[in-house]
């Protein structure tokens, strides 16, 4: 387990280093431009196509995170407990440390709670619609376990897909308004999308669907440019803060319900509580930590 944990941290570091380097380069260039052009007019945005392309690239980083799960062998229930806990922790970190504060800032606690409950309702509906596979006989236990892992993976993907759409809208809006702001937000979201991709792909990989794990992560990744496309075609420059706040709250409810109802109970059910706990803590702490870069 220690080797898996160390390898996991090393992969996360290697995946984030190019984005960190790019962020530092961009910051240095931005400071140089400020020093040499104090009397220039206000900064221009990057235009519709540029903002859409930026959102597309940041979304595709999700696939990099998903592809990294191929480095881990399907070896033990202890490893699975760790990664299920990590997936649940990532979702809770996104919901309570990012989405809910953004929603409250947009239109207050009351409306946030209302749409948060709507998100829970969306989860319950999705949970009923997505296929289940539960076995009741010992000879079907292996098949039932794989089917349940696939169900958890699909639930995770559905929750994170909804989370990615408002992120795409926000990145597009930032890029249209300001080149530097769009770049900074895209870099932050790209770093966040590495653990998001892992959260989507890991349960599916353990269900025996390694190829499908990457495909589902790709669909979730495309939700960000889809959000940008919606903003570009239908919202233009009049992107409502209230609309974004509502979608953020719905996504927070959906992510929280998926983590608490599926991922965290399953991680503890496997019988390796310490591994599950470490995964949850890492997932929660990782989301604000990547914002430091």
PDB file of C-alpha atoms in Angstrom:
ATOM      1  CA  UNK A   1       0.000   0.000   0.000  1.00  0.00           C
ATOM      2  CA  UNK A   2       2.860   2.397   0.808  1.00  0.00           C
ATOM      3  CA  UNK A   3       4.388   1.803  -2.628  1.00  0.00           C
ATOM      4  CA  UNK A   4       1.041   2.500  -4.318  1.00  0.00           C
ATOM      5  CA  UNK A   5       0.593   5.681  -2.270  1.00  0.00           C
ATOM      6  CA  UNK A   6       4.098   6.953  -3.120  1.00  0.00           C
ATOM      7  CA  UNK A   7       3.667   6.104  -6.805  1.00  0.00           C
ATOM      8  CA  UNK A   8       0.334   7.904  -6.844  1.00  0.00           C
ATOM      9  CA  UNK A   9       1.833  11.072  -5.397  1.00  0.00           C
ATOM     10  CA  UNK A  10       4.708  10.895  -7.888  1.00  0.00           C
ATOM     11  CA  UNK A  11       2.288  10.609 -10.828  1.00  0.00           C
ATOM     12  CA  UNK A  12       0.264  13.571  -9.578  1.00  0.00           C
ATOM     13  CA  UNK A  13       3.432  15.651  -9.232  1.00  0.00           C
ATOM     14  CA  UNK A  14       4.701  14.745 -12.711  1.00  0.00           C
ATOM     15  CA  UNK A  15       1.345  15.506 -14.299  1.00  0.00           C
ATOM     16  CA  UNK A  16       1.083  18.891 -12.611  1.00  0.00           C
ATOM     17  CA  UNK A  17       4.645  20.091 -13.263  1.00  0.00           C
ATOM     18  CA  UNK A  18       4.085  21.219 -16.904  1.00  0.00           C
ATOM     19  CA  UNK A  19       1.028  23.222 -15.882  1.00  0.00           C
ATOM     20  CA  UNK A  20       2.898  24.776 -12.947  1.00  0.00           C
ATOM     21  CA  UNK A  21       5.798  25.768 -15.192  1.00  0.00           C
ATOM     22  CA  UNK A  22       3.418  27.298 -17.709  1.00  0.00           C
ATOM     23  CA  UNK A  23       1.685  29.229 -14.929  1.00  0.00           C
ATOM     24  CA  UNK A  24       4.993  30.691 -13.676  1.00  0.00           C
ATOM     25  CA  UNK A  25       6.053  31.645 -17.216  1.00  0.00           C
ATOM     26  CA  UNK A  26       2.736  33.322 -17.888  1.00  0.00           C
ATOM     27  CA  UNK A  27       2.844  35.207 -14.568  1.00  0.00           C
ATOM     28  CA  UNK A  28       6.369  36.460 -15.316  1.00  0.00           C
ATOM     29  CA  UNK A  29       5.350  37.644 -18.771  1.00  0.00           C
ATOM     30  CA  UNK A  30       2.259  39.336 -17.339  1.00  0.00           C
ATOM     31  CA  UNK A  31       4.356  41.230 -14.778  1.00  0.00           C
ATOM     32  CA  UNK A  32       6.789  42.287 -17.508  1.00  0.00           C
ATOM     33  CA  UNK A  33       3.927  43.604 -19.657  1.00  0.00           C
ATOM     34  CA  UNK A  34       2.542  45.604 -16.716  1.00  0.00           C
ATOM     35  CA  UNK A  35       5.928  47.220 -16.120  1.00  0.00           C
ATOM     36  CA  UNK A  36       6.412  48.205 -19.765  1.00  0.00           C
ATOM     37  CA  UNK A  37       2.888  49.370 -20.585  1.00  0.00           C
ATOM     38  CA  UNK A  38       1.513  51.299 -17.637  1.00  0.00           C
ATOM     39  CA  UNK A  39      -0.266  53.814 -19.849  1.00  0.00           C
ATOM     40  CA  UNK A  40      -1.802  51.254 -22.219  1.00  0.00           C
ATOM     41  CA  UNK A  41      -5.576  50.805 -22.369  1.00  0.00           C
ATOM     42  CA  UNK A  42      -7.358  48.065 -20.415  1.00  0.00           C
ATOM     43  CA  UNK A  43      -6.434  44.507 -21.276  1.00  0.00           C
ATOM     44  CA  UNK A  44      -8.305  42.942 -24.171  1.00  0.00           C
ATOM     45  CA  UNK A  45      -9.994  39.552 -24.074  1.00  0.00           C
ATOM     46  CA  UNK A  46      -8.970  36.695 -26.349  1.00  0.00           C
ATOM     47  CA  UNK A  47     -12.183  36.597 -28.368  1.00  0.00           C
ATOM     48  CA  UNK A  48     -14.778  33.872 -28.701  1.00  0.00           C
ATOM     49  CA  UNK A  49     -12.657  31.307 -30.549  1.00  0.00           C
ATOM     50  CA  UNK A  50      -9.630  31.821 -28.308  1.00  0.00           C
ATOM     51  CA  UNK A  51     -11.714  31.468 -25.149  1.00  0.00           C
ATOM     52  CA  UNK A  52     -13.375  28.321 -26.517  1.00  0.00           C
ATOM     53  CA  UNK A  53     -10.000  26.778 -27.421  1.00  0.00           C
ATOM     54  CA  UNK A  54      -8.645  27.589 -23.954  1.00  0.00           C
ATOM     55  CA  UNK A  55     -11.634  25.870 -22.334  1.00  0.00           C
ATOM     56  CA  UNK A  56     -11.236  22.849 -24.608  1.00  0.00           C
ATOM     57  CA  UNK A  57      -7.571  22.384 -23.621  1.00  0.00           C
ATOM     58  CA  UNK A  58      -8.252  22.712 -19.881  1.00  0.00           C
ATOM     59  CA  UNK A  59     -11.087  20.198 -20.168  1.00  0.00           C
ATOM     60  CA  UNK A  60      -8.971  17.640 -22.011  1.00  0.00           C
ATOM     61  CA  UNK A  61      -6.575  17.467 -19.049  1.00  0.00           C
ATOM     62  CA  UNK A  62      -9.298  15.301 -17.472  1.00  0.00           C
ATOM     63  CA  UNK A  63      -8.316  12.560 -19.924  1.00  0.00           C
ATOM     64  CA  UNK A  64      -4.680  12.804 -18.766  1.00  0.00           C
ATOM     65  CA  UNK A  65      -5.812  12.165 -15.206  1.00  0.00           C
ATOM     66  CA  UNK A  66      -7.959   9.250 -16.350  1.00  0.00           C
ATOM     67  CA  UNK A  67      -5.131   7.763 -18.422  1.00  0.00           C
ATOM     68  CA  UNK A  68      -2.832   7.837 -15.386  1.00  0.00           C
ATOM     69  CA  UNK A  69      -4.913   5.098 -13.754  1.00  0.00           C
ATOM     70  CA  UNK A  70      -3.470   2.687 -16.319  1.00  0.00           C
ATOM     71  CA  UNK A  71      -0.207   2.898 -14.341  1.00  0.00           C
ATOM     72  CA  UNK A  72      -1.872   1.176 -11.407  1.00  0.00           C
ATOM     73  CA  UNK A  73      -2.441  -2.546 -11.493  1.00  0.00           C
ATOM     74  CA  UNK A  74      -5.723  -3.963 -10.292  1.00  0.00           C
ATOM     75  CA  UNK A  75      -4.043  -5.742  -7.405  1.00  0.00           C
ATOM     76  CA  UNK A  76      -6.011  -5.659  -4.172  1.00  0.00           C
ATOM     77  CA  UNK A  77      -9.089  -4.486  -2.343  1.00  0.00           C
ATOM     78  CA  UNK A  78      -6.830  -2.289  -0.197  1.00  0.00           C
ATOM     79  CA  UNK A  79      -5.799  -0.267  -3.258  1.00  0.00           C
ATOM     80  CA  UNK A  80      -9.402  -0.085  -4.433  1.00  0.00           C
ATOM     81  CA  UNK A  81     -10.488   1.180  -0.990  1.00  0.00           C
ATOM     82  CA  UNK A  82      -7.867   3.922  -1.187  1.00  0.00           C
ATOM     83  CA  UNK A  83      -8.929   5.127  -4.629  1.00  0.00           C
ATOM     84  CA  UNK A  84     -12.653   4.961  -3.877  1.00  0.00           C
ATOM     85  CA  UNK A  85     -11.961   7.075  -0.807  1.00  0.00           C
ATOM     86  CA  UNK A  86      -9.869   9.426  -2.929  1.00  0.00           C
ATOM     87  CA  UNK A  87     -12.685   9.782  -5.472  1.00  0.00           C
ATOM     88  CA  UNK A  88     -15.202  10.535  -2.734  1.00  0.00           C
ATOM     89  CA  UNK A  89     -12.850  13.005  -1.070  1.00  0.00           C
ATOM     90  CA  UNK A  90     -12.261  14.769  -4.386  1.00  0.00           C
ATOM     91  CA  UNK A  91     -15.999  15.188  -4.887  1.00  0.00           C
ATOM     92  CA  UNK A  92     -16.521  16.503  -1.349  1.00  0.00           C
ATOM     93  CA  UNK A  93     -13.594  18.901  -1.759  1.00  0.00           C
ATOM     94  CA  UNK A  94     -15.038  20.234  -5.001  1.00  0.00           C
ATOM     95  CA  UNK A  95     -18.499  20.596  -3.491  1.00  0.00           C
ATOM     96  CA  UNK A  96     -17.760  22.180  -0.119  1.00  0.00           C
ATOM     97  CA  UNK A  97     -14.510  24.053  -0.764  1.00  0.00           C
ATOM     98  CA  UNK A  98     -15.242  25.439  -4.237  1.00  0.00           C
ATOM     99  CA  UNK A  99     -18.777  25.102  -5.597  1.00  0.00           C
ATOM    100  CA  UNK A 100     -20.760  25.993  -2.475  1.00  0.00           C
ATOM    101  CA  UNK A 101     -18.688  29.132  -1.654  1.00  0.00           C
ATOM    102  CA  UNK A 102     -19.034  30.252  -5.295  1.00  0.00           C
ATOM    103  CA  UNK A 103     -22.789  29.705  -5.170  1.00  0.00           C
ATOM    104  CA  UNK A 104     -23.237  31.508  -1.839  1.00  0.00           C
ATOM    105  CA  UNK A 105     -21.233  34.456  -3.166  1.00  0.00           C
ATOM    106  CA  UNK A 106     -23.527  34.588  -6.194  1.00  0.00           C
ATOM    107  CA  UNK A 107     -26.963  34.609  -4.600  1.00  0.00           C
ATOM    108  CA  UNK A 108     -26.813  33.807  -0.886  1.00  0.00           C
ATOM    109  CA  UNK A 109     -27.208  30.786   1.383  1.00  0.00           C
ATOM    110  CA  UNK A 110     -30.981  30.393   0.983  1.00  0.00           C
ATOM    111  CA  UNK A 111     -31.001  29.891  -2.770  1.00  0.00           C
ATOM    112  CA  UNK A 112     -27.827  27.836  -2.553  1.00  0.00           C
ATOM    113  CA  UNK A 113     -29.538  25.379  -0.207  1.00  0.00           C
ATOM    114  CA  UNK A 114     -32.570  25.211  -2.484  1.00  0.00           C
ATOM    115  CA  UNK A 115     -30.545  24.300  -5.552  1.00  0.00           C
ATOM    116  CA  UNK A 116     -28.295  22.035  -3.478  1.00  0.00           C
ATOM    117  CA  UNK A 117     -31.391  19.967  -2.674  1.00  0.00           C
ATOM    118  CA  UNK A 118     -32.268  20.009  -6.387  1.00  0.00           C
ATOM    119  CA  UNK A 119     -28.825  18.517  -7.035  1.00  0.00           C
ATOM    120  CA  UNK A 120     -29.541  15.713  -4.575  1.00  0.00           C
ATOM    121  CA  UNK A 121     -32.792  15.063  -6.445  1.00  0.00           C
ATOM    122  CA  UNK A 122     -30.875  14.911  -9.736  1.00  0.00           C
ATOM    123  CA  UNK A 123     -28.543  12.352  -8.158  1.00  0.00           C
ATOM    124  CA  UNK A 124     -31.441  10.179  -6.987  1.00  0.00           C
ATOM    125  CA  UNK A 125     -32.943  10.279 -10.474  1.00  0.00           C
ATOM    126  CA  UNK A 126     -29.618   9.401 -12.125  1.00  0.00           C
ATOM    127  CA  UNK A 127     -29.017   6.625  -9.598  1.00  0.00           C
ATOM    128  CA  UNK A 128     -32.330   5.037 -10.544  1.00  0.00           C
ATOM    129  CA  UNK A 129     -31.740   5.384 -14.289  1.00  0.00           C
ATOM    130  CA  UNK A 130     -28.180   4.059 -14.455  1.00  0.00           C
ATOM    131  CA  UNK A 131     -27.792   0.255 -14.615  1.00  0.00           C
ATOM    132  CA  UNK A 132     -27.271  -1.727 -11.423  1.00  0.00           C
ATOM    133  CA  UNK A 133     -25.763  -5.150 -10.977  1.00  0.00           C
ATOM    134  CA  UNK A 134     -26.323  -6.695  -7.561  1.00  0.00           C
ATOM    135  CA  UNK A 135     -25.741 -10.362  -6.907  1.00  0.00           C
ATOM    136  CA  UNK A 136     -27.510 -12.407  -4.208  1.00  0.00           C
ATOM    137  CA  UNK A 137     -25.625 -15.681  -4.565  1.00  0.00           C
ATOM    138  CA  UNK A 138     -21.996 -16.437  -3.773  1.00  0.00           C
ATOM    139  CA  UNK A 139     -21.276 -17.714  -7.291  1.00  0.00           C
ATOM    140  CA  UNK A 140     -22.271 -14.336  -8.677  1.00  0.00           C
ATOM    141  CA  UNK A 141     -20.279 -12.270  -6.142  1.00  0.00           C
ATOM    142  CA  UNK A 142     -17.384 -11.500  -8.487  1.00  0.00           C
ATOM    143  CA  UNK A 143     -19.700 -10.418 -11.315  1.00  0.00           C
ATOM    144  CA  UNK A 144     -21.849  -8.362  -8.944  1.00  0.00           C
ATOM    145  CA  UNK A 145     -18.781  -6.566  -7.538  1.00  0.00           C
ATOM    146  CA  UNK A 146     -17.598  -5.605 -11.015  1.00  0.00           C
ATOM    147  CA  UNK A 147     -21.089  -4.471 -11.957  1.00  0.00           C
ATOM    148  CA  UNK A 148     -21.323  -2.342  -8.835  1.00  0.00           C
ATOM    149  CA  UNK A 149     -17.950  -0.746  -9.564  1.00  0.00           C
ATOM    150  CA  UNK A 150     -19.183   0.103 -13.058  1.00  0.00           C
ATOM    151  CA  UNK A 151     -22.313   1.679 -11.566  1.00  0.00           C
ATOM    152  CA  UNK A 152     -20.191   3.765  -9.173  1.00  0.00           C
ATOM    153  CA  UNK A 153     -17.967   4.869 -12.058  1.00  0.00           C
ATOM    154  CA  UNK A 154     -20.943   5.965 -14.148  1.00  0.00           C
ATOM    155  CA  UNK A 155     -22.470   7.832 -11.201  1.00  0.00           C
ATOM    156  CA  UNK A 156     -19.146   9.606 -10.628  1.00  0.00           C
ATOM    157  CA  UNK A 157     -18.888  10.519 -14.305  1.00  0.00           C
ATOM    158  CA  UNK A 158     -22.443  11.884 -14.398  1.00  0.00           C
ATOM    159  CA  UNK A 159     -21.839  14.016 -11.304  1.00  0.00           C
ATOM    160  CA  UNK A 160     -18.532  15.401 -12.548  1.00  0.00           C
ATOM    161  CA  UNK A 161     -19.921  15.974 -16.048  1.00  0.00           C
ATOM    162  CA  UNK A 162     -22.522  18.352 -14.611  1.00  0.00           C
ATOM    163  CA  UNK A 163     -19.764  19.996 -12.569  1.00  0.00           C
ATOM    164  CA  UNK A 164     -17.675  20.575 -15.720  1.00  0.00           C
ATOM    165  CA  UNK A 165     -20.361  22.462 -17.679  1.00  0.00           C
ATOM    166  CA  UNK A 166     -20.441  25.587 -15.441  1.00  0.00           C
ATOM    167  CA  UNK A 167     -16.633  25.460 -15.233  1.00  0.00           C
ATOM    168  CA  UNK A 168     -16.565  25.681 -19.026  1.00  0.00           C
ATOM    169  CA  UNK A 169     -18.939  28.641 -18.977  1.00  0.00           C
ATOM    170  CA  UNK A 170     -16.852  30.411 -16.339  1.00  0.00           C
ATOM    171  CA  UNK A 171     -13.568  29.815 -18.185  1.00  0.00           C
ATOM    172  CA  UNK A 172     -15.045  31.040 -21.459  1.00  0.00           C
ATOM    173  CA  UNK A 173     -16.428  34.175 -19.803  1.00  0.00           C
ATOM    174  CA  UNK A 174     -13.097  34.923 -18.105  1.00  0.00           C
ATOM    175  CA  UNK A 175     -11.166  34.435 -21.354  1.00  0.00           C
ATOM    176  CA  UNK A 176     -13.488  36.740 -23.278  1.00  0.00           C
ATOM    177  CA  UNK A 177     -13.153  39.465 -20.691  1.00  0.00           C
ATOM    178  CA  UNK A 178      -9.420  39.261 -19.936  1.00  0.00           C
ATOM    179  CA  UNK A 179      -6.562  37.292 -21.471  1.00  0.00           C
ATOM    180  CA  UNK A 180      -4.611  36.964 -18.210  1.00  0.00           C
ATOM    181  CA  UNK A 181      -7.694  36.104 -16.128  1.00  0.00           C
ATOM    182  CA  UNK A 182      -8.767  33.469 -18.625  1.00  0.00           C
ATOM    183  CA  UNK A 183      -5.308  31.893 -18.625  1.00  0.00           C
ATOM    184  CA  UNK A 184      -5.088  31.796 -14.833  1.00  0.00           C
ATOM    185  CA  UNK A 185      -8.550  30.258 -14.457  1.00  0.00           C
ATOM    186  CA  UNK A 186      -7.871  27.702 -17.210  1.00  0.00           C
ATOM    187  CA  UNK A 187      -4.600  26.633 -15.546  1.00  0.00           C
ATOM    188  CA  UNK A 188      -6.322  26.248 -12.173  1.00  0.00           C
ATOM    189  CA  UNK A 189      -9.144  24.199 -13.686  1.00  0.00           C
ATOM    190  CA  UNK A 190      -6.701  22.055 -15.677  1.00  0.00           C
ATOM    191  CA  UNK A 191      -4.858  21.152 -12.469  1.00  0.00           C
ATOM    192  CA  UNK A 192      -8.164  20.307 -10.804  1.00  0.00           C
ATOM    193  CA  UNK A 193      -9.118  18.099 -13.741  1.00  0.00           C
ATOM    194  CA  UNK A 194      -6.245  15.666 -13.096  1.00  0.00           C
ATOM    195  CA  UNK A 195      -7.805  14.219  -9.901  1.00  0.00           C
ATOM    196  CA  UNK A 196     -11.252  14.576 -11.498  1.00  0.00           C
ATOM    197  CA  UNK A 197     -10.152  12.257 -14.310  1.00  0.00           C
ATOM    198  CA  UNK A 198      -8.795   9.767 -11.782  1.00  0.00           C
ATOM    199  CA  UNK A 199     -12.098   9.878  -9.871  1.00  0.00           C
ATOM    200  CA  UNK A 200     -14.021   8.990 -13.017  1.00  0.00           C
ATOM    201  CA  UNK A 201     -11.715   6.300 -14.363  1.00  0.00           C
ATOM    202  CA  UNK A 202     -10.633   4.361 -11.279  1.00  0.00           C
ATOM    203  CA  UNK A 203     -13.962   2.642 -10.406  1.00  0.00           C
ATOM    204  CA  UNK A 204     -14.503   1.777 -14.067  1.00  0.00           C
ATOM    205  CA  UNK A 205     -11.007   0.319 -14.330  1.00  0.00           C
ATOM    206  CA  UNK A 206     -11.668  -1.913 -11.343  1.00  0.00           C
ATOM    207  CA  UNK A 207     -14.898  -3.085 -12.980  1.00  0.00           C
ATOM    208  CA  UNK A 208     -12.770  -4.496 -15.791  1.00  0.00           C
ATOM    209  CA  UNK A 209     -13.611  -1.700 -18.261  1.00  0.00           C
ATOM    210  CA  UNK A 210     -10.196  -0.077 -18.733  1.00  0.00           C
ATOM    211  CA  UNK A 211     -10.925   1.151 -22.252  1.00  0.00           C
ATOM    212  CA  UNK A 212     -14.359   2.381 -21.275  1.00  0.00           C
ATOM    213  CA  UNK A 213     -12.839   4.311 -18.361  1.00  0.00           C
ATOM    214  CA  UNK A 214     -10.903   6.543 -20.780  1.00  0.00           C
ATOM    215  CA  UNK A 215     -13.922   6.921 -23.062  1.00  0.00           C
ATOM    216  CA  UNK A 216     -16.233   8.021 -20.218  1.00  0.00           C
ATOM    217  CA  UNK A 217     -13.571  10.433 -18.950  1.00  0.00           C
ATOM    218  CA  UNK A 218     -13.372  11.904 -22.468  1.00  0.00           C
ATOM    219  CA  UNK A 219     -17.133  12.502 -22.483  1.00  0.00           C
ATOM    220  CA  UNK A 220     -16.899  14.222 -19.095  1.00  0.00           C
ATOM    221  CA  UNK A 221     -13.961  16.294 -20.363  1.00  0.00           C
ATOM    222  CA  UNK A 222     -15.980  17.446 -23.370  1.00  0.00           C
ATOM    223  CA  UNK A 223     -18.553  18.908 -20.975  1.00  0.00           C
ATOM    224  CA  UNK A 224     -16.253  21.898 -20.415  1.00  0.00           C
ATOM    225  CA  UNK A 225     -16.022  22.949 -24.078  1.00  0.00           C
ATOM    226  CA  UNK A 226     -19.763  22.203 -24.273  1.00  0.00           C
ATOM    227  CA  UNK A 227     -20.306  24.771 -21.526  1.00  0.00           C
ATOM    228  CA  UNK A 228     -18.099  27.208 -23.441  1.00  0.00           C
ATOM    229  CA  UNK A 229     -20.080  26.547 -26.624  1.00  0.00           C
ATOM    230  CA  UNK A 230     -23.371  27.195 -24.825  1.00  0.00           C
ATOM    231  CA  UNK A 231     -21.983  30.469 -23.488  1.00  0.00           C
ATOM    232  CA  UNK A 232     -20.629  31.458 -26.914  1.00  0.00           C
ATOM    233  CA  UNK A 233     -23.797  30.706 -28.907  1.00  0.00           C
ATOM    234  CA  UNK A 234     -26.579  31.545 -26.477  1.00  0.00           C
ATOM    235  CA  UNK A 235     -25.282  33.702 -23.637  1.00  0.00           C
ATOM    236  CA  UNK A 236     -22.652  35.875 -25.315  1.00  0.00           C
ATOM    237  CA  UNK A 237     -21.274  38.440 -22.936  1.00  0.00           C
ATOM    238  CA  UNK A 238     -24.429  38.393 -20.801  1.00  0.00           C
ATOM    239  CA  UNK A 239     -23.525  35.371 -18.653  1.00  0.00           C
ATOM    240  CA  UNK A 240     -25.670  35.607 -15.550  1.00  0.00           C
ATOM    241  CA  UNK A 241     -23.957  35.172 -12.196  1.00  0.00           C
ATOM    242  CA  UNK A 242     -27.265  33.877 -10.841  1.00  0.00           C
ATOM    243  CA  UNK A 243     -27.365  31.125 -13.492  1.00  0.00           C
ATOM    244  CA  UNK A 244     -23.812  30.047 -12.720  1.00  0.00           C
ATOM    245  CA  UNK A 245     -24.524  30.080  -8.972  1.00  0.00           C
ATOM    246  CA  UNK A 246     -27.569  27.856  -9.452  1.00  0.00           C
ATOM    247  CA  UNK A 247     -25.643  25.335 -11.548  1.00  0.00           C
ATOM    248  CA  UNK A 248     -22.767  25.350  -9.051  1.00  0.00           C
ATOM    249  CA  UNK A 249     -25.185  24.556  -6.204  1.00  0.00           C
ATOM    250  CA  UNK A 250     -26.875  21.759  -8.189  1.00  0.00           C
ATOM    251  CA  UNK A 251     -23.486  20.276  -9.037  1.00  0.00           C
ATOM    252  CA  UNK A 252     -22.456  20.486  -5.361  1.00  0.00           C
ATOM    253  CA  UNK A 253     -25.572  18.578  -4.293  1.00  0.00           C
ATOM    254  CA  UNK A 254     -25.010  15.941  -6.955  1.00  0.00           C
ATOM    255  CA  UNK A 255     -21.318  15.461  -6.092  1.00  0.00           C
ATOM    256  CA  UNK A 256     -21.977  15.311  -2.342  1.00  0.00           C
ATOM    257  CA  UNK A 257     -24.759  12.754  -2.729  1.00  0.00           C
ATOM    258  CA  UNK A 258     -22.646  10.555  -5.007  1.00  0.00           C
ATOM    259  CA  UNK A 259     -19.700  10.650  -2.585  1.00  0.00           C
ATOM    260  CA  UNK A 260     -21.728   9.985   0.557  1.00  0.00           C
ATOM    261  CA  UNK A 261     -24.138   7.422  -0.881  1.00  0.00           C
ATOM    262  CA  UNK A 262     -21.850   5.387  -3.157  1.00  0.00           C
ATOM    263  CA  UNK A 263     -18.111   6.036  -2.977  1.00  0.00           C
ATOM    264  CA  UNK A 264     -17.410   6.438   0.739  1.00  0.00           C
ATOM    265  CA  UNK A 265     -19.632   3.547   1.944  1.00  0.00           C
ATOM    266  CA  UNK A 266     -18.120   1.255  -0.691  1.00  0.00           C
ATOM    267  CA  UNK A 267     -14.579   2.235   0.291  1.00  0.00           C
ATOM    268  CA  UNK A 268     -15.309   1.299   3.919  1.00  0.00           C
ATOM    269  CA  UNK A 269     -17.210  -1.871   2.994  1.00  0.00           C
ATOM    270  CA  UNK A 270     -14.034  -3.380   1.546  1.00  0.00           C
ATOM    271  CA  UNK A 271     -12.612  -3.672   5.063  1.00  0.00           C
ATOM    272  CA  UNK A 272      -9.516  -1.481   4.802  1.00  0.00           C
ATOM    273  CA  UNK A 273     -10.539   1.558   6.819  1.00  0.00           C
ATOM    274  CA  UNK A 274      -7.081   3.169   7.042  1.00  0.00           C
ATOM    275  CA  UNK A 275      -6.547   3.050   3.286  1.00  0.00           C
ATOM    276  CA  UNK A 276     -10.022   4.464   2.687  1.00  0.00           C
ATOM    277  CA  UNK A 277      -9.455   7.232   5.235  1.00  0.00           C
ATOM    278  CA  UNK A 278      -6.124   8.243   3.678  1.00  0.00           C
ATOM    279  CA  UNK A 279      -7.760   8.373   0.265  1.00  0.00           C
ATOM    280  CA  UNK A 280     -10.592  10.601   1.501  1.00  0.00           C
ATOM    281  CA  UNK A 281      -8.218  13.024   3.230  1.00  0.00           C
ATOM    282  CA  UNK A 282      -5.931  13.245   0.207  1.00  0.00           C
ATOM    283  CA  UNK A 283      -8.887  13.857  -2.109  1.00  0.00           C
ATOM    284  CA  UNK A 284     -10.274  16.647   0.078  1.00  0.00           C
ATOM    285  CA  UNK A 285      -6.919  18.362   0.608  1.00  0.00           C
ATOM    286  CA  UNK A 286      -5.793  18.056  -2.998  1.00  0.00           C
ATOM    287  CA  UNK A 287      -8.495  20.295  -4.451  1.00  0.00           C
ATOM    288  CA  UNK A 288      -7.528  23.502  -2.570  1.00  0.00           C
ATOM    289  CA  UNK A 289      -3.838  22.526  -2.709  1.00  0.00           C
ATOM    290  CA  UNK A 290      -3.649  22.618  -6.510  1.00  0.00           C
ATOM    291  CA  UNK A 291      -5.049  26.159  -6.364  1.00  0.00           C
ATOM    292  CA  UNK A 292      -1.754  27.239  -4.760  1.00  0.00           C
ATOM    293  CA  UNK A 293      -0.044  26.813  -8.128  1.00  0.00           C
TER     294      UNK A 293
END
